[in-house]
Short mmCIF file of C-alpha atoms and ligand atoms in Angstrom, two decimals:
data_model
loop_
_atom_site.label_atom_id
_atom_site.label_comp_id
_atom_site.label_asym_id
_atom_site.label_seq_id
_atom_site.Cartn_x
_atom_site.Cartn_y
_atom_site.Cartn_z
CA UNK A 1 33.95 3.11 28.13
CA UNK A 2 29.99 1.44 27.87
CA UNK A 3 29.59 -0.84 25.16
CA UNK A 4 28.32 0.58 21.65
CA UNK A 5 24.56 0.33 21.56
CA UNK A 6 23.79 -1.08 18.70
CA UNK A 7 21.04 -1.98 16.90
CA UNK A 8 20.32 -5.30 14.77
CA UNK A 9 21.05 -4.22 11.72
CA UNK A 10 24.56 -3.32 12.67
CA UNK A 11 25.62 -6.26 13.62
CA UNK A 12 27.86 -7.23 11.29
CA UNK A 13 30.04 -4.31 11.63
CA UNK A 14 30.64 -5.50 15.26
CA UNK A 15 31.38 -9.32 15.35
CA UNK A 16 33.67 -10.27 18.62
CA UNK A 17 33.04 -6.87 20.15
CA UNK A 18 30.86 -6.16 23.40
CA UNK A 19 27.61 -4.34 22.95
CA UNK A 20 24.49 -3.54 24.00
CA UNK A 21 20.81 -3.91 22.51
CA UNK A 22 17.09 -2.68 23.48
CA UNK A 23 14.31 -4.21 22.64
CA UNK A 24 11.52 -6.30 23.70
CA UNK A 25 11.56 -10.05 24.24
CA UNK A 26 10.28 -12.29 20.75
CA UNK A 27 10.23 -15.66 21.93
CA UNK A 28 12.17 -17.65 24.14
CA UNK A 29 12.91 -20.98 25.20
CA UNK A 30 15.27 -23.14 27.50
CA UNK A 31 17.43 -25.76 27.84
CA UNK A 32 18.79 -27.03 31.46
CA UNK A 33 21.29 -24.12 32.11
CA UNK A 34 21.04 -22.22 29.21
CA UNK A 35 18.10 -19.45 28.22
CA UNK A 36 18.01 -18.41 24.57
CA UNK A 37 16.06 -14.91 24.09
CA UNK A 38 15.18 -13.62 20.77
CA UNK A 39 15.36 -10.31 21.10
CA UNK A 40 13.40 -8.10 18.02
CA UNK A 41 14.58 -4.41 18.20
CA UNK A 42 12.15 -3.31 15.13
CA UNK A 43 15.62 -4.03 12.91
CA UNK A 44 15.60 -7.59 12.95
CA UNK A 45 15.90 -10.41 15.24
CA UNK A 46 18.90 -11.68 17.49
CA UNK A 47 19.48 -14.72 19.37
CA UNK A 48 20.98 -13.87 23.16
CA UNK A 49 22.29 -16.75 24.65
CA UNK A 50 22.38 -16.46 28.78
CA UNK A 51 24.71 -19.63 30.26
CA UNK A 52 24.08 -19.87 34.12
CA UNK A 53 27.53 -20.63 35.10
CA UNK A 54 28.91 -17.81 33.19
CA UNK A 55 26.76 -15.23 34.15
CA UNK A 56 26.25 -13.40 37.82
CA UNK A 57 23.71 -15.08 39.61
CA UNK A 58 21.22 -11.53 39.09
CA UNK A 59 21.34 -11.54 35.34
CA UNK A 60 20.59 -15.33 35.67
CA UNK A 61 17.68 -14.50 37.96
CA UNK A 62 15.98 -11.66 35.30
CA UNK A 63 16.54 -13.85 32.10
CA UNK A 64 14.45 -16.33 34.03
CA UNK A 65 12.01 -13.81 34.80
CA UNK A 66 11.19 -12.47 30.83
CA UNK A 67 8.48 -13.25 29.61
CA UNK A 68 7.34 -12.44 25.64
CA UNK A 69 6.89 -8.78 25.08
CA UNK A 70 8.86 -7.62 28.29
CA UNK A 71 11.32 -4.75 27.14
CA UNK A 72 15.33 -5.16 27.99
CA UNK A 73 18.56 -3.53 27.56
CA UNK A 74 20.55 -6.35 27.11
CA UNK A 75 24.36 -6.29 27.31
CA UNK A 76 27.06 -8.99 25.29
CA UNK A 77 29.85 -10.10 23.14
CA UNK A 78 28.56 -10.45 19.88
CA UNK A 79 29.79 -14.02 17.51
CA UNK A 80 29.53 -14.81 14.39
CA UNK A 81 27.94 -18.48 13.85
CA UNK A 82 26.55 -19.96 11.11
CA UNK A 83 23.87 -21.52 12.84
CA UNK A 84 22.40 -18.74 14.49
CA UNK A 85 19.23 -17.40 12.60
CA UNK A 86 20.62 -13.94 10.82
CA UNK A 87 23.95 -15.90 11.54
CA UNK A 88 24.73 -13.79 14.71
CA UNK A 89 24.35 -14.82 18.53
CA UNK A 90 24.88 -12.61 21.83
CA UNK A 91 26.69 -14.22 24.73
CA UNK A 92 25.12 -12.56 27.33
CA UNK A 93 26.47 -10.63 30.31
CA UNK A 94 24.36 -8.45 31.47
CA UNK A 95 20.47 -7.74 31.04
CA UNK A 96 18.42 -4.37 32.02
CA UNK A 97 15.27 -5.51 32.71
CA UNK A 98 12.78 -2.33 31.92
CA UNK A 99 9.67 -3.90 32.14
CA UNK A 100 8.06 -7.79 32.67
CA UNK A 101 5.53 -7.49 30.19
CA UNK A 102 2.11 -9.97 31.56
CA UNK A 103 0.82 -13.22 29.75
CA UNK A 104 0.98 -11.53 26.01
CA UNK A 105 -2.33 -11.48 24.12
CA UNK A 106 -1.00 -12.70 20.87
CA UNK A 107 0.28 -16.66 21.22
CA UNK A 108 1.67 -19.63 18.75
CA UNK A 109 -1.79 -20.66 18.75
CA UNK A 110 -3.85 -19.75 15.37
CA UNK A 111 -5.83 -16.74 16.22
CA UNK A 112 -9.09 -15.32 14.14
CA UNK A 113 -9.08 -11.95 11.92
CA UNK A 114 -11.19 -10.58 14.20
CA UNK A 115 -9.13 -11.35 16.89
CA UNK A 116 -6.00 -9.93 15.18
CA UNK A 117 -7.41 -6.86 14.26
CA UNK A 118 -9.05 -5.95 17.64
CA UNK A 119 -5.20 -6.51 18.79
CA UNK A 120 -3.72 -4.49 15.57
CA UNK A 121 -1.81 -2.35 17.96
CA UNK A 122 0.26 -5.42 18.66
CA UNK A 123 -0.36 -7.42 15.79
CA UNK A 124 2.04 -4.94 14.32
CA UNK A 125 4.65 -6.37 16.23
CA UNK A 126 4.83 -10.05 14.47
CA UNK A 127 7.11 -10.73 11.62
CA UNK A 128 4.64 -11.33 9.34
CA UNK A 129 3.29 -7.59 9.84
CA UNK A 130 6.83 -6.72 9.99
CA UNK A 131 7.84 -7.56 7.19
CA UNK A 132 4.81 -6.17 5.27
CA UNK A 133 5.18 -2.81 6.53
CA UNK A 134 8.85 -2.22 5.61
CA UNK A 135 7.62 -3.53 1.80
CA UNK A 136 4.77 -0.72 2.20
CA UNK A 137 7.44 1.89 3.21
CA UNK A 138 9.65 0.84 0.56
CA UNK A 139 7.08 1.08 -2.02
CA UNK A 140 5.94 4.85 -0.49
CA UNK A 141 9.77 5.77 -0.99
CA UNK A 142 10.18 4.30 -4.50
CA UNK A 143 6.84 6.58 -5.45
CA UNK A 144 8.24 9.64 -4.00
CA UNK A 145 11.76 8.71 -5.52
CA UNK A 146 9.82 7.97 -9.36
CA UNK A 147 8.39 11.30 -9.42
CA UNK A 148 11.02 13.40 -7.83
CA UNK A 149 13.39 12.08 -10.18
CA UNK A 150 11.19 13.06 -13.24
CA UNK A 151 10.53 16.64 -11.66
CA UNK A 152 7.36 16.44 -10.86
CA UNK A 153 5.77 19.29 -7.76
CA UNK A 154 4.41 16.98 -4.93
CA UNK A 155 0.92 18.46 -4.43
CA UNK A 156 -0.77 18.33 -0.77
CA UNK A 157 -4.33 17.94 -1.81
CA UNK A 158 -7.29 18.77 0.46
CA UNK A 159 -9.18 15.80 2.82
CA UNK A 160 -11.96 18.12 3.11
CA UNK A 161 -13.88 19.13 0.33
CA UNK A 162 -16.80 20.26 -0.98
CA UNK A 163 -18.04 18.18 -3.51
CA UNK A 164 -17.65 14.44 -4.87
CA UNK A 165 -14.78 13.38 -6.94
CA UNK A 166 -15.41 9.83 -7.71
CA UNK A 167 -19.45 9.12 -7.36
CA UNK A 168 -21.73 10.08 -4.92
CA UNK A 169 -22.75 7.05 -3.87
CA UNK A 170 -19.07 6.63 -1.63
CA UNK A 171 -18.93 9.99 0.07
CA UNK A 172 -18.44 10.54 4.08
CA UNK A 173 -20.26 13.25 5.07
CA UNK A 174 -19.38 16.06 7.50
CA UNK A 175 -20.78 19.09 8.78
CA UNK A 176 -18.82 22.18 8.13
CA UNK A 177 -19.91 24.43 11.09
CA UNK A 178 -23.42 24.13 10.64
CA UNK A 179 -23.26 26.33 7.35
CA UNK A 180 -22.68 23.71 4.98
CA UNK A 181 -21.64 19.88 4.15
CA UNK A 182 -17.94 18.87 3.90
CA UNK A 183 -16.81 15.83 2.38
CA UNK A 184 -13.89 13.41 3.04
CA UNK A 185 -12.01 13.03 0.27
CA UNK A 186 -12.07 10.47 -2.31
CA UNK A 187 -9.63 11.52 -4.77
CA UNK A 188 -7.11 14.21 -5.26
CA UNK A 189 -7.50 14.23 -8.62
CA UNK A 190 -9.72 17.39 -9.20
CA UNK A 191 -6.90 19.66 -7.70
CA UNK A 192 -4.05 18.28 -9.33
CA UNK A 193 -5.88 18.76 -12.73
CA UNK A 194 -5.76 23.03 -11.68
CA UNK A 195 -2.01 22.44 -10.03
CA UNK A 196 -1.09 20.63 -13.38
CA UNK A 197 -2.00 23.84 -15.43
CA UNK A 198 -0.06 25.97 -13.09
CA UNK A 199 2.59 23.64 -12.89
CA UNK A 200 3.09 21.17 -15.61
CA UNK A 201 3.94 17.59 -13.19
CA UNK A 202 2.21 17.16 -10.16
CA UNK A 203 1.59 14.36 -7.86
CA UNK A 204 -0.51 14.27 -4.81
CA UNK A 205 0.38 11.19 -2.19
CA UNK A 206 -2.18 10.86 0.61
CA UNK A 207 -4.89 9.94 2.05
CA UNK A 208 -8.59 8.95 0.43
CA UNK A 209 -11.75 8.09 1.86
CA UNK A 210 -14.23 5.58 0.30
CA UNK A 211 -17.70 4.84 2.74
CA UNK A 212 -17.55 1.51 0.30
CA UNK A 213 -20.33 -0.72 1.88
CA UNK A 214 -18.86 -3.39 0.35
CA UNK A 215 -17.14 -6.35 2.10
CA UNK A 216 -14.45 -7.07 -0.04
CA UNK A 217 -10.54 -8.58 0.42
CA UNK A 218 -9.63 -5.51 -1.91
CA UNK A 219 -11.74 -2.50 -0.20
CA UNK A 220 -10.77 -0.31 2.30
CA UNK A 221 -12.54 2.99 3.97
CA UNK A 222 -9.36 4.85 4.20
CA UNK A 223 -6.70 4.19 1.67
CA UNK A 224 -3.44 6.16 0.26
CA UNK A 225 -3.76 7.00 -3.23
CA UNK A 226 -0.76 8.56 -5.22
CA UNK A 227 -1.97 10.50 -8.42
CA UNK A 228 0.35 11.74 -11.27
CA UNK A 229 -1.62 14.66 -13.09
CA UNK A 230 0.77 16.08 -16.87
CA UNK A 231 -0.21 18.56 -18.63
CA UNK A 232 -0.23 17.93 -22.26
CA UNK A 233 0.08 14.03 -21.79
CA UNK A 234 -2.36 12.29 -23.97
CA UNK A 235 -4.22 9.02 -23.60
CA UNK A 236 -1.31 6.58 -24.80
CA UNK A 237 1.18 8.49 -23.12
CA UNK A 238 -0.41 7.67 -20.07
CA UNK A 239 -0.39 4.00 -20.61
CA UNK A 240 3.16 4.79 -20.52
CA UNK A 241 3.33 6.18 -17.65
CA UNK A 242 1.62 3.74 -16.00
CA UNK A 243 4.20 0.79 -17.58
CA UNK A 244 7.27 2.62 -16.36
CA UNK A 245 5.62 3.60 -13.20
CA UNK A 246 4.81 0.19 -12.25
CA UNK A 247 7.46 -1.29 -14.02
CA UNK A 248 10.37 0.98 -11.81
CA UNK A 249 8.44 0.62 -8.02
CA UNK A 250 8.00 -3.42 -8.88
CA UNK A 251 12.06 -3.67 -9.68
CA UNK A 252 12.77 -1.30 -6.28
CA UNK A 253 10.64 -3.27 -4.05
CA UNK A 254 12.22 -6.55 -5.39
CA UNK A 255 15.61 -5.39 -5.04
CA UNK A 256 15.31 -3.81 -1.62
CA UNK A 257 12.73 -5.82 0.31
CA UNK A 258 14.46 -9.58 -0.15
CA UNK A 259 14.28 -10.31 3.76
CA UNK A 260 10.95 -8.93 4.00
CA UNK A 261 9.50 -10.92 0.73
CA UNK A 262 11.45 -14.29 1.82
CA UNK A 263 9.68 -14.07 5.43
CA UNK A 264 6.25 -13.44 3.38
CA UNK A 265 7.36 -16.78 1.34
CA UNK A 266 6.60 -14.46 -1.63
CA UNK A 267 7.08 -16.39 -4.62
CA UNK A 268 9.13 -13.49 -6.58
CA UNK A 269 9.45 -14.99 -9.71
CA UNK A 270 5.90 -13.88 -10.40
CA UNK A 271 6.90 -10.49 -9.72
CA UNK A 272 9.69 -10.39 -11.79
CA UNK A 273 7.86 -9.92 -15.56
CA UNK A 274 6.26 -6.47 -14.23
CA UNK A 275 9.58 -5.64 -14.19
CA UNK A 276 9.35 -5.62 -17.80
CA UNK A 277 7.95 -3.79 -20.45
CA UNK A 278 5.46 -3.38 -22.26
CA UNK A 279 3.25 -4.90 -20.65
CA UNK A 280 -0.11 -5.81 -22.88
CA UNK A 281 -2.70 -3.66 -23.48
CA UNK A 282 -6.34 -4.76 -24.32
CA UNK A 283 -9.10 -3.04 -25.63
CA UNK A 284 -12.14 -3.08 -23.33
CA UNK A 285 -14.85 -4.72 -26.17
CA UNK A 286 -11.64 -7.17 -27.03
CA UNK A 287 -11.68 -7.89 -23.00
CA UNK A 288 -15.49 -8.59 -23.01
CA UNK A 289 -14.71 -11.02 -26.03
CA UNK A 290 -12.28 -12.69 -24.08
CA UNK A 291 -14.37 -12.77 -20.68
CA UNK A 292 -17.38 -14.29 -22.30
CA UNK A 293 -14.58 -16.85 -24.00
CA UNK A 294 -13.66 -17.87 -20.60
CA UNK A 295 -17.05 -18.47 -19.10
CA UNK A 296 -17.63 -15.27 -17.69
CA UNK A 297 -21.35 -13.37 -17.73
CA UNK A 298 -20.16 -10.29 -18.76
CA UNK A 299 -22.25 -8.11 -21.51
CA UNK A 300 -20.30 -5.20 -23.29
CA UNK A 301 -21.24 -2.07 -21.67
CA UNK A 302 -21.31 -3.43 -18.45
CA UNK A 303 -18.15 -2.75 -15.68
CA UNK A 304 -15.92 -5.32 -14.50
CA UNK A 305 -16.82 -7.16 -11.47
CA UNK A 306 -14.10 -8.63 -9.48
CA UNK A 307 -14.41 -12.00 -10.80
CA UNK A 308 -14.08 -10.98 -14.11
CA UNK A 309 -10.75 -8.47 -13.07
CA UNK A 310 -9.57 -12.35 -11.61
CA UNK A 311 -9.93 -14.26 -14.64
CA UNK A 312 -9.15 -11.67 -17.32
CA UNK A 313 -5.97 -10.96 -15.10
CA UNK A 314 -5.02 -15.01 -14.99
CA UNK A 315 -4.27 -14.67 -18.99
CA UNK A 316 -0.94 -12.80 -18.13
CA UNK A 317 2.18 -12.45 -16.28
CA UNK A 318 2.62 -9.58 -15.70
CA UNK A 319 -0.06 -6.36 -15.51
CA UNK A 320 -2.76 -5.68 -18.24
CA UNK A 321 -3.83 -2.41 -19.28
CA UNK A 322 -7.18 -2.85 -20.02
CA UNK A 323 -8.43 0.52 -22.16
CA UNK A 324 -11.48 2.44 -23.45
CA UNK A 325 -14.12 1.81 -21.11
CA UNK A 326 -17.72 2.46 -21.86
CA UNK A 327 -17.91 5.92 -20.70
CA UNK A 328 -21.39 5.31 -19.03
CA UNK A 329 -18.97 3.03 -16.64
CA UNK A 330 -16.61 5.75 -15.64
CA UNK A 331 -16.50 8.73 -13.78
CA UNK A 332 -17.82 12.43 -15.53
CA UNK A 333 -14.34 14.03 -16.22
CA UNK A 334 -13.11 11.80 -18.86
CA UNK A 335 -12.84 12.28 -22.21
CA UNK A 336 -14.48 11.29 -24.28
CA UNK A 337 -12.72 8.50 -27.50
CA UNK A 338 -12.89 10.66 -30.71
CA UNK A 339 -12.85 7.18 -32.46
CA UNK A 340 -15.69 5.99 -30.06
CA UNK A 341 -17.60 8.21 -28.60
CA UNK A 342 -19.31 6.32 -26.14
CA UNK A 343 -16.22 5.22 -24.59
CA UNK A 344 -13.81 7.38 -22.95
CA UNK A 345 -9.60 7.62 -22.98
CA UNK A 346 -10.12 5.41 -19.44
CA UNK A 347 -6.96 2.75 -18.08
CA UNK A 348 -7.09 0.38 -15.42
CA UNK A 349 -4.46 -1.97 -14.49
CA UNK A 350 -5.03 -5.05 -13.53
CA UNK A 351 -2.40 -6.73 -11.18
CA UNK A 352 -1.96 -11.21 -11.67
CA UNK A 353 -2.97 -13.06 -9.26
CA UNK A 354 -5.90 -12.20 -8.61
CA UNK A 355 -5.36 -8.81 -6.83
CA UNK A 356 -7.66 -6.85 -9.38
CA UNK A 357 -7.53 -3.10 -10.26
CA UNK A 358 -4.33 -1.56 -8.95
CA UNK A 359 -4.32 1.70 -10.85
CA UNK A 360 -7.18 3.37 -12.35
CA UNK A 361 -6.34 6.21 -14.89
CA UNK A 362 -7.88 8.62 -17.90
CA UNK A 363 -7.00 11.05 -20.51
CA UNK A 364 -9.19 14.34 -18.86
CA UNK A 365 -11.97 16.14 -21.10
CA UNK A 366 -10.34 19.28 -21.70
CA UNK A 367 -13.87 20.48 -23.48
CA UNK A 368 -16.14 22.68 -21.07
CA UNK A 369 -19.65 22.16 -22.74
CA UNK A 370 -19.23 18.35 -22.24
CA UNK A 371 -17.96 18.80 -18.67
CA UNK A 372 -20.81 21.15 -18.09
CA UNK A 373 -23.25 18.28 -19.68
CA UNK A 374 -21.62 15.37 -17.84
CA UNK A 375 -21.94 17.49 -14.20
CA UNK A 376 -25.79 17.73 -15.19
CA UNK A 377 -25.97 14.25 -15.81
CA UNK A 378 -24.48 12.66 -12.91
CA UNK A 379 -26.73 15.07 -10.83
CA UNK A 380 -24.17 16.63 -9.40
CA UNK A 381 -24.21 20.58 -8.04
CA UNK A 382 -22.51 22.70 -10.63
CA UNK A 383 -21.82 25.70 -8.02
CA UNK A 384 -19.80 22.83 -6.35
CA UNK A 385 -17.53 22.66 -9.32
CA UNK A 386 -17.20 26.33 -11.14
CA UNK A 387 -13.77 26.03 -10.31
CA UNK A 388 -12.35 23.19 -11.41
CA UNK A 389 -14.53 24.24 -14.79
CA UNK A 390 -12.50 27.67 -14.50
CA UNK A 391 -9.24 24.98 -15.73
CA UNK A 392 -11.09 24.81 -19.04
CA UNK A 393 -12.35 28.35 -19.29
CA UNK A 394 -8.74 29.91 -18.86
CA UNK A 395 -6.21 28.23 -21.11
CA UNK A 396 -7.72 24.64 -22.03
CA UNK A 397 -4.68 22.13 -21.86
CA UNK A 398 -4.68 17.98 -23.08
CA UNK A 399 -3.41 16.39 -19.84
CA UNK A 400 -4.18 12.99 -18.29
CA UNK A 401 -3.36 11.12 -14.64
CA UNK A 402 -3.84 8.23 -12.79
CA UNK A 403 -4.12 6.98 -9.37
CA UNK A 404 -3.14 3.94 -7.32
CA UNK A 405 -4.18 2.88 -4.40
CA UNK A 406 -1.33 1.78 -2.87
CA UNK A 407 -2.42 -0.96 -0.47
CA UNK A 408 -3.55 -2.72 -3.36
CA UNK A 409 -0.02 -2.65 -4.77
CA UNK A 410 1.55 -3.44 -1.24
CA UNK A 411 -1.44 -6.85 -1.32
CA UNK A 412 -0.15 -7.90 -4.73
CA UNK A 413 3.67 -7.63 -4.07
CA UNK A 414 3.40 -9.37 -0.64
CA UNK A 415 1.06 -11.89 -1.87
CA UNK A 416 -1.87 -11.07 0.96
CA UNK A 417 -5.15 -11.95 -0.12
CA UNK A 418 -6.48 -9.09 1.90
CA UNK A 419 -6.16 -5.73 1.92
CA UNK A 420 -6.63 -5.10 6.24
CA UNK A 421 -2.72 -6.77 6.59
CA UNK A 422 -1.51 -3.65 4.01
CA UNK A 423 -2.53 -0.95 6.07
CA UNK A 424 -1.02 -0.24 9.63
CA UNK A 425 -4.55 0.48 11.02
CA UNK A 426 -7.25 -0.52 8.79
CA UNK A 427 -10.44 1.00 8.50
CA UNK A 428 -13.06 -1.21 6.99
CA UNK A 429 -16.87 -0.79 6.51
CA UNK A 430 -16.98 -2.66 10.59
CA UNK A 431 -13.73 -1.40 11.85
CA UNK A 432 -12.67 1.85 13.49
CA UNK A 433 -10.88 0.19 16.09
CA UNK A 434 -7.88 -0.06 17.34
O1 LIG B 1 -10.23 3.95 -9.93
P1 LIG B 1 -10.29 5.01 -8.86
O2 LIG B 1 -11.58 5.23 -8.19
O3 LIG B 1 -9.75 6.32 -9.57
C1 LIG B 1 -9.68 7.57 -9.04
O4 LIG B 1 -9.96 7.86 -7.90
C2 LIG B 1 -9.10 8.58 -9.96
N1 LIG B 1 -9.53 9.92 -9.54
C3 LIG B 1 -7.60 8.44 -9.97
C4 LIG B 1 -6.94 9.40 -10.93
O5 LIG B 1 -7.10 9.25 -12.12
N2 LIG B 1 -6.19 10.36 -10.41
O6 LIG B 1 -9.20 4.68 -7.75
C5 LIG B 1 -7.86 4.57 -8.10
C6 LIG B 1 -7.22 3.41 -7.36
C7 LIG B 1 -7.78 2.04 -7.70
O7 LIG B 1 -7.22 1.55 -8.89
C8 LIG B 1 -7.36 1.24 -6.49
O8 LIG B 1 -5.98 0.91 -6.55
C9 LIG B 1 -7.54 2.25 -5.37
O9 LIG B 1 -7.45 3.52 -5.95
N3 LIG B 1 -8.81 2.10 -4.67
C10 LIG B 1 -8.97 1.50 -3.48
N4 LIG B 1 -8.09 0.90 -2.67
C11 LIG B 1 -8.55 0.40 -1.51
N5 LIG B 1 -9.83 0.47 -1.12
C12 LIG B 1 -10.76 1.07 -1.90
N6 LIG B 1 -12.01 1.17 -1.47
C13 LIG B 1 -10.34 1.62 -3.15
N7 LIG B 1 -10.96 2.29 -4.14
C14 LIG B 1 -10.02 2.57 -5.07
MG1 LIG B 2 -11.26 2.43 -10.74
#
């Protein structure tokens, strides 16, 4: 019978036996008759250990030959030792040599961004981007898991749209056959509000499009974006929503992602008190009190600039809710504060560290004439939005949501100061390639 083929994260169920592995050559290095080969099989990372006097003189000759990158099959008995990285080591017999891969772009010595990025396809391949992909997959099944579990109705939200969600001034543009303009969209929040009437939770989980001509470690042109939407929810029952939201995904990733947040040298004992609620909640005036306190330029009425998100953010351990926004700041579909009319029932969460806004969020104006008034007033086309005014002609409901863009969370829980390493293939304001 062939050797099991196995992969490297079932090792330990097969200590002492013979098997086989595929995958593509990490790193190497030698040592008068011996040739160790890290071998990375998208599980994890094995040591193979070829010994020229114990081998034929053919699998001698093609361990020579690998080079980093080249793909093999490789064949061995498989030992427990202590000193092996992962504490595993193959004693190799026999190597399948499927391709010799040329001198490999991507070397020990320090590339630039630019450099990386133009190479993203195999930038992937690296530990480092390893590891920060299975946290970002962990973190997408967590979300999926929080919601399901609480019986909300995933919602598939439409990428092309008609009209702006979230400001004009952000939109991608498309023509729609000649017979009109389509938009990419920024936001599924204006469908979920009509899927939350018909069906009570919903969540959308997908892609969002932002032409943000700004530069920044924390901006993106494509982004995923999940968005609760509950009917009937009111303002401070979304702040806790947000709390046990965050509070549940934080604990997950922690838990499941140890390997993956060790190789990122992620400190995770600043992680740990979002783990915990509540976490505090500040007024927005209270905030601009506290900003100007702490050296910052900020007037009240004015939005948060990054800096401000920074140093506002330092104050805590764990996430701040920062609520009531100057309505003026936010976008037309919130409502309005019934104590404060010239804020509105707004949220954004502001990760520590210095990773900024992570979830944005609002109690939704369930009055027509206001939305009617704030559609005027933003200057946007009313024929554009009959519909989603039809959710407060037929049955008017209190419900709220909020959205988060999840390479922001994926930033903060890795501890990467910029957004491009969160996404497989980033698109930024210069960057459509690879
Ligand atoms: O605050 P935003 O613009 O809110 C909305 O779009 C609402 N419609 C959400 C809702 O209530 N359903 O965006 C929400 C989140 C931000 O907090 C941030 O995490 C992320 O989306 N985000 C971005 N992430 C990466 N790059 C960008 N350009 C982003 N813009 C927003
Ligand atoms: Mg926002």
């Amino acid at each position: 019978m062939p050797p099991a083929v196995i992969t490297i994260a079932e090792l330990a169920a097969h200590a002492g036996e013979t098997v086989t592995l595929r995958g593509w050559v990490y790193n190497w290095r030698k040592k008068g008759k011996l040739r160790f080969i890290i071998l990375r099989d998208g599980f994890g990372y094995l040591q193979c250990v070829v010994f020229e006097p114990e081998v034929d003189p053919a699998v001698w000759e093609a361990a020579v030959a690998l080079t980093q990158e080249s793909s093999v099959v490789v064949t061995g008995t498989l030992v427990a030792d202590e000193r092996a990285p992962g504490g595993y080591e193959l004693k190799v017999t026999g190597i399948e040599t499927i391709q010799v891969a040329p001198e490999y772009p991507i070397g020990k010595k320090d590339h630039g961004p630019d450099f990386l990025l133009n190479h993203r396809h195999l930038w992937l391949r690296s530990r480092r981007q390893h590891a920060i992909m299975r946290v970002r997959s962990e973190l997408s099944q967590a979300i999926r898991d929080f919601f399901y579990s609480r019986s909300y109705t995933l919602i598939d939200s439409p990428i092309l749209t008609p009209a702006a969600a979230e400001g004009t001034s952000s939109l991608f543009e498309t023509d729609y056959f000649g017979e009109a303009k389509a938009y990419l969209s920024q936001s599924g929040q204006l469908y979920l509000e009509p899927a939350a009437a018909a069906l009570g939770k919903v969540y959308c989980f997908g892609p969002t499009f932002r032409a943000e001509k700004s530069k920044t470690r924390r901006h993106l042109t494509e982004f995923w974006m999940v968005e609760p939407e509950v009917a009937w929810l009111r303002f401070d029952g979304l702040l806790d929503l947000c709390e046990e939201f965050l509070a549940e995904i934080v604990a997950r990733v922690i838990d499941r992602c140890r390997v993956d947040l060790e190789r990122l040298e992620r400190d995770t004992t600043k992680l740990e008190p979002a783990t915990r609620r509540p976490y505090p909640r500040i007024d927005y005036g209270d905030a601009i009190v506290k900003l100007q306190s702490l050296g910052q330029q900020i007037q009240f009425g004015g939005d948060f600039g990054g800096d401000d998100e920074t140093v506002l953010a330092e104050q805590y351990d764990r996430p701040v809710m920062v609520t009531r926004y100057p309505a003026q700041v936010k976008a037309f579909y919130m409502q309005l504060d019934p104590a404060d009319p010239i804020r509105a029932l707004a949220v954004d969460v502001l990760a520590p560290e210095g990773y900024g806004e992570i979830i944005g969020g609002s109690e939704r104006s369930d009055s027509l004439e206001h939305l009617e008034r704030q559609i005027a007033a933003h200057g946007l086309p009313r024929e554009a939005y009959e519909w989603y005014l039809d959710v407060r002609k037929y049955g008017s409901f209190p419900h709220s949501g909020f959205g988060m863009g999840i390479e922001r969370c994926v930033a903060w829980l890795c501890g990467v100061p910029h957004l491009r390493e969160t996404s497989p293939f980033p698109r930024l304001i210069n960057r459509l390639y690879p």
